[in-house]
Short mmCIF file of C-alpha atoms and ligand atoms in Angstrom, two decimals:
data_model
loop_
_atom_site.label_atom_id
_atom_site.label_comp_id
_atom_site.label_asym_id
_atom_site.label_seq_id
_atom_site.Cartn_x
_atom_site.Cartn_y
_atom_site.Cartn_z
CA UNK G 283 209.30 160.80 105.39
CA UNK G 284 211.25 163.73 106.91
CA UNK G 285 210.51 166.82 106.09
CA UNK G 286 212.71 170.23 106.66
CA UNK G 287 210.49 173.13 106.33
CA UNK G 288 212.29 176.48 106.49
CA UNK G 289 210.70 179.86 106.25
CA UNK G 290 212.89 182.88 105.09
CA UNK G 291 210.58 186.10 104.77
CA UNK G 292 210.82 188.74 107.58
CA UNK G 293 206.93 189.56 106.87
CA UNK G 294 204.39 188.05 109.50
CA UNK G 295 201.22 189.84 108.74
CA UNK G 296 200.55 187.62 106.78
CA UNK G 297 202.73 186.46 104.81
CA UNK G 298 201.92 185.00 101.59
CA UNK G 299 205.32 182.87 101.33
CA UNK G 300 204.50 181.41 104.56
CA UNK G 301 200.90 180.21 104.18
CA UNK G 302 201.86 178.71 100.98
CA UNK G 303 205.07 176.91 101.98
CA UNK G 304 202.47 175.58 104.92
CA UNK G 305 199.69 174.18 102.70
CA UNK G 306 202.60 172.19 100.87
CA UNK G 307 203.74 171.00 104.22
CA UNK G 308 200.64 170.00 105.26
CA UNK G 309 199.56 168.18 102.50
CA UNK G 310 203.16 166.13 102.67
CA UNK G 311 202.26 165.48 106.03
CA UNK G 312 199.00 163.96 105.06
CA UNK G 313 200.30 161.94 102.24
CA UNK G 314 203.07 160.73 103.80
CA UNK G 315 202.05 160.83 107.50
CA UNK G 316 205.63 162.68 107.68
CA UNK G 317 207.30 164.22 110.83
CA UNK G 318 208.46 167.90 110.22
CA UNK G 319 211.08 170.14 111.45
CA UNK G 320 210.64 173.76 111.26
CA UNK G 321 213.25 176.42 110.83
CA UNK G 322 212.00 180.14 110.66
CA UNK G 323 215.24 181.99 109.53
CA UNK G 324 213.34 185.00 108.69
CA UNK G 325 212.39 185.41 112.08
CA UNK G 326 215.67 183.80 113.89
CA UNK G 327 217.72 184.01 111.38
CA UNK G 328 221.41 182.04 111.40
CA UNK G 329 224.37 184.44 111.23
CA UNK G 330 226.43 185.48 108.43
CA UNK G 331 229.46 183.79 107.66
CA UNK G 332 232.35 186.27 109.01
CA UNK G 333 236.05 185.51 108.91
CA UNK G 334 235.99 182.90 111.78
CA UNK G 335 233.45 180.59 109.31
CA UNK G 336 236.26 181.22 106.23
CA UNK G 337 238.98 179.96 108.67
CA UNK G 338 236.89 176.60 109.29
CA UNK G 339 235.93 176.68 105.74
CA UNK G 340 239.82 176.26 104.58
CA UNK G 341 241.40 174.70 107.21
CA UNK G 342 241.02 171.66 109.23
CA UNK G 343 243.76 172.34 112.13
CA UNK G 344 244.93 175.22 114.33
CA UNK G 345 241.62 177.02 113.95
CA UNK G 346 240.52 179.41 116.83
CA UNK G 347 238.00 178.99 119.39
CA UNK G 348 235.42 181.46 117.26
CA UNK G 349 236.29 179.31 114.11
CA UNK G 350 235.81 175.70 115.50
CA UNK G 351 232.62 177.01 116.59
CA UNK G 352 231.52 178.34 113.31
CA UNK G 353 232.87 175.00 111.70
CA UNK G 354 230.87 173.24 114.34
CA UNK G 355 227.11 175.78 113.16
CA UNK G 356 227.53 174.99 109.65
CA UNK G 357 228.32 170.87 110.49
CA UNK G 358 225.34 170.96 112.58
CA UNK G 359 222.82 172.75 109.69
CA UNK G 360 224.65 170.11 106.99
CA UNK G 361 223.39 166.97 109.40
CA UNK G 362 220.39 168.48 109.83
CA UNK G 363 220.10 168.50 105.88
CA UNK G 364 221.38 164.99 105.23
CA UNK G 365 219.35 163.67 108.14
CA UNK G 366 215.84 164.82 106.38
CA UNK G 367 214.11 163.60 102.67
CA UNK G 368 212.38 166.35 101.78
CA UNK G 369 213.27 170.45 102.06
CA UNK G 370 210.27 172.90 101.68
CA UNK G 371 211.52 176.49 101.36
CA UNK G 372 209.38 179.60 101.74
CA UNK G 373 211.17 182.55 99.26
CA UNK G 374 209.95 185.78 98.90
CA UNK G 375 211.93 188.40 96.18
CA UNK G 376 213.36 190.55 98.01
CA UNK G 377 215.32 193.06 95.59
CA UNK G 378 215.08 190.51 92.67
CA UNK G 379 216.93 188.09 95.01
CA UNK G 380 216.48 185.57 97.49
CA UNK G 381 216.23 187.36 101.68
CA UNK G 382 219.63 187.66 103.24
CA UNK G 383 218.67 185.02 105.80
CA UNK G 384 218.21 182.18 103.13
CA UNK G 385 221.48 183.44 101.49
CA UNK G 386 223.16 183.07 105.07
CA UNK G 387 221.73 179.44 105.67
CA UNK G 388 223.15 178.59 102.15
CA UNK G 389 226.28 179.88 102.92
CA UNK G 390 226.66 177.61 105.74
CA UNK G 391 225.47 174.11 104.18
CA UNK G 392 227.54 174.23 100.86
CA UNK G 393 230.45 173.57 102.09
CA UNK G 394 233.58 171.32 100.12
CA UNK G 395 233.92 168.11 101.59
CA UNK G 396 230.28 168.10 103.38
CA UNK G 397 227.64 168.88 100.65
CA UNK G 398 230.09 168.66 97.26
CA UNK G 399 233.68 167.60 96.14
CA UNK G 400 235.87 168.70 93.65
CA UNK G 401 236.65 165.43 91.22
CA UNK G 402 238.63 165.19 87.96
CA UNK G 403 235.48 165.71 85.68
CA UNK G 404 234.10 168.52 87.71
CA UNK G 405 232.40 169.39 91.15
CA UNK G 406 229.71 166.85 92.18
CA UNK G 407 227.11 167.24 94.38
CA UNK G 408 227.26 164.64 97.49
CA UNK G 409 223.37 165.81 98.80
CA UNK G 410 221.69 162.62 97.02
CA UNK G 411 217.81 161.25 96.82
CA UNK G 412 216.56 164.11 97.97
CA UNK G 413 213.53 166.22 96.98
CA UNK G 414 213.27 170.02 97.29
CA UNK G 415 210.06 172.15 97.03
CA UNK G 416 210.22 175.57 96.74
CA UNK G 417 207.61 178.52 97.18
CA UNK G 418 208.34 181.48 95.84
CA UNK G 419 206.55 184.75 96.24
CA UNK G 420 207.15 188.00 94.32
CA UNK G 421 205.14 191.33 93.81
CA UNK G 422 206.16 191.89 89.73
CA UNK G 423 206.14 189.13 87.11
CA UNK G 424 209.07 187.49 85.42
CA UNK G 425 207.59 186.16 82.47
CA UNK G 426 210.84 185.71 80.50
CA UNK G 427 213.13 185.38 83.81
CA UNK G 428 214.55 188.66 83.16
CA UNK G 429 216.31 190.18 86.58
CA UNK G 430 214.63 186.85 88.01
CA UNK G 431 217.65 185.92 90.88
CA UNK G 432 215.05 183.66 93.33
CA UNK G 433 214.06 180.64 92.22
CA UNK G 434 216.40 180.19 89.19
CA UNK G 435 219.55 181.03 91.59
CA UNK G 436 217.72 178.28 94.10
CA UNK G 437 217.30 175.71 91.30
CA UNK G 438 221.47 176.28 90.70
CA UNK G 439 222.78 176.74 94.00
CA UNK G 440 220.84 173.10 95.15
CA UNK G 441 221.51 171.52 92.13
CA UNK G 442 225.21 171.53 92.50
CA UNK G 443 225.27 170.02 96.49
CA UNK G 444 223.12 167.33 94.68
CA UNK G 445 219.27 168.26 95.09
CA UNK G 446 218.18 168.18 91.02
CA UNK G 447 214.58 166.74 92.05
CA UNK G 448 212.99 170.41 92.78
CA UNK G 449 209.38 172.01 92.06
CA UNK G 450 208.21 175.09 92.10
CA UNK G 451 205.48 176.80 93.39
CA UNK G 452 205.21 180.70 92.02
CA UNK G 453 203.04 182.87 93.74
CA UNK G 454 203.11 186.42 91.65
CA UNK G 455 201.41 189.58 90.91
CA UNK G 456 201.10 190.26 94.33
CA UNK G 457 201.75 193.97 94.13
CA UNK G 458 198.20 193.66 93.08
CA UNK G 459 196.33 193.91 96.51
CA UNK G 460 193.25 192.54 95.56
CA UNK G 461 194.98 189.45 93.95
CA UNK G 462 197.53 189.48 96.88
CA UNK G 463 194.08 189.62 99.20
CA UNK G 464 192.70 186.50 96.91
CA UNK G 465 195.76 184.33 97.67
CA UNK G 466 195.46 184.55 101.14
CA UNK G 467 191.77 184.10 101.25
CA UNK G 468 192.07 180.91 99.55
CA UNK G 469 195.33 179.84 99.82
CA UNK G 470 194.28 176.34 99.73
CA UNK G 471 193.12 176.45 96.12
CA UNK G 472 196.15 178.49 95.12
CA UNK G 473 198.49 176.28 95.71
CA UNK G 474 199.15 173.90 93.09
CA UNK G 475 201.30 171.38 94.50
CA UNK G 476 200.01 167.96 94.68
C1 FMN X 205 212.43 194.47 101.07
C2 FMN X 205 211.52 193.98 99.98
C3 FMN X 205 212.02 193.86 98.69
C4 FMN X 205 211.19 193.38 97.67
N1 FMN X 205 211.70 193.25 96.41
C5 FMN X 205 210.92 192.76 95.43
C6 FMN X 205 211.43 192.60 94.10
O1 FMN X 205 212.58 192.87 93.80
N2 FMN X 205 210.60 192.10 93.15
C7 FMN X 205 209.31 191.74 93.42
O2 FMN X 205 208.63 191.27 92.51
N3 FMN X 205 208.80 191.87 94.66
C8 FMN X 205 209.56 192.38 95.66
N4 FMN X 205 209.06 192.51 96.92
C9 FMN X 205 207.69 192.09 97.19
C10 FMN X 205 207.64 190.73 97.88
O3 FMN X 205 208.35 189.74 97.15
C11 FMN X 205 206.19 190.29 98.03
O4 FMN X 205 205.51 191.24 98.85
C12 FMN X 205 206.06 188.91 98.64
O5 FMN X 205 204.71 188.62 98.84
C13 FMN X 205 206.76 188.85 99.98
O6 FMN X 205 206.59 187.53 100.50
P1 FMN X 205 205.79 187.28 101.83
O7 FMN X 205 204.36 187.72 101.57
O8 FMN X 205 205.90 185.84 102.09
O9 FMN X 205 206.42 188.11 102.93
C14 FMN X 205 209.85 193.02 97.95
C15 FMN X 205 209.37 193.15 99.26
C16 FMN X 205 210.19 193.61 100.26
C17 FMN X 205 209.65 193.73 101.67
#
């Protein structure tokens, strides 16, 4: 079992995102005796797409220098998808959305041609048999999914490259500091995910 951990917040100190998307990990790892790689995009985060990423988005020839290597970023994220079973994302809300530096590594792996195809009945995912887990942490609640653009844009964006087997983990309230203060104290009983 491979796993492909990636951590998105920008908070360190601590973060609750991070200690829960860890736990999960870990307890993969001990079911499965998996190997992991870690990606901490909050931290080192992958570029935005810019103009020389569009170019290698559309075209396949007489691309420039700057777009063959963009081409070549977003190839090499898209292998490193394909090449693992399992992806375990660490999301906090920021601004009722996912962080910039999640949206970025999205932007590079759904790509046409790599990670979905256009077909007469529709687009179709081409990321197959694999499994997604996703922690999400978020200060308010979202009860109804009101304003909610984290994990229900997650569940849609993945689901159409192809990754429909997702769970979620929901860590929230946490603008409450003694229930924030809780979580971290026992993270290992907050987490849910078996
Ligand atoms: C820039 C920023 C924007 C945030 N926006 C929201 C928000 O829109 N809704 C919300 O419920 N919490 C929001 N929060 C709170 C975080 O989601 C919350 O603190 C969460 O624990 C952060 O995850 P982390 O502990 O893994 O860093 C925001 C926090 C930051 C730093």
């Amino acid at each position: 079992m491979k796993i492909l951990h990636i951590d998105s917040s920008c908070g360190l100190n601590p973060s609750v995102s991070r200690l829960a998307s860890r736990e999960v990990v870990d307890r993969l790892v001990q079911r499965t005796s998996g190997t992991v790689t870690y990606r901490d995009i909050g931290s080192n985060p992958i570029p935005h797409i810019d103009n020389s990423y569009v170019q290698a988005f559309y075209a396949k020839s007489d691309l420039s220098a700057e777009a063959i290597a963009s081409g070549q970023r977003s190839e090499r994220l898209i292998q490193e998808l394909f090449d693992h079973d399992i992806l375990v994302l660490g999301v906090p809300m920021y601004n009722f959305g996912i962080p910039s530096t999640l949206k970025a590594y999205f932007d590079h792996i759904i790509r046409p041609g790599f990670t979905f195809r256009f077909t007469d009945q529709g687009s179709e995912g081409l990321v197959k048999n694999k499994k997604c887990i996703t922690v999400a942490s978020r200060s308010g609640h979202f009860p109804a999914n009101d304003g909610n653009h984290q994990d229900i844009y997650i569940k849609n964006v993945l689901s159409f490259i192809g990754i429909v087997d997702q769970k979620f983990e929901i860590l929230e309230g946490l603008f409450d500091r003694a229930v924030r203060q809780n979580i971290i104290n026992n993270i290992a009983e907050t987490v849910e995910f078996t």
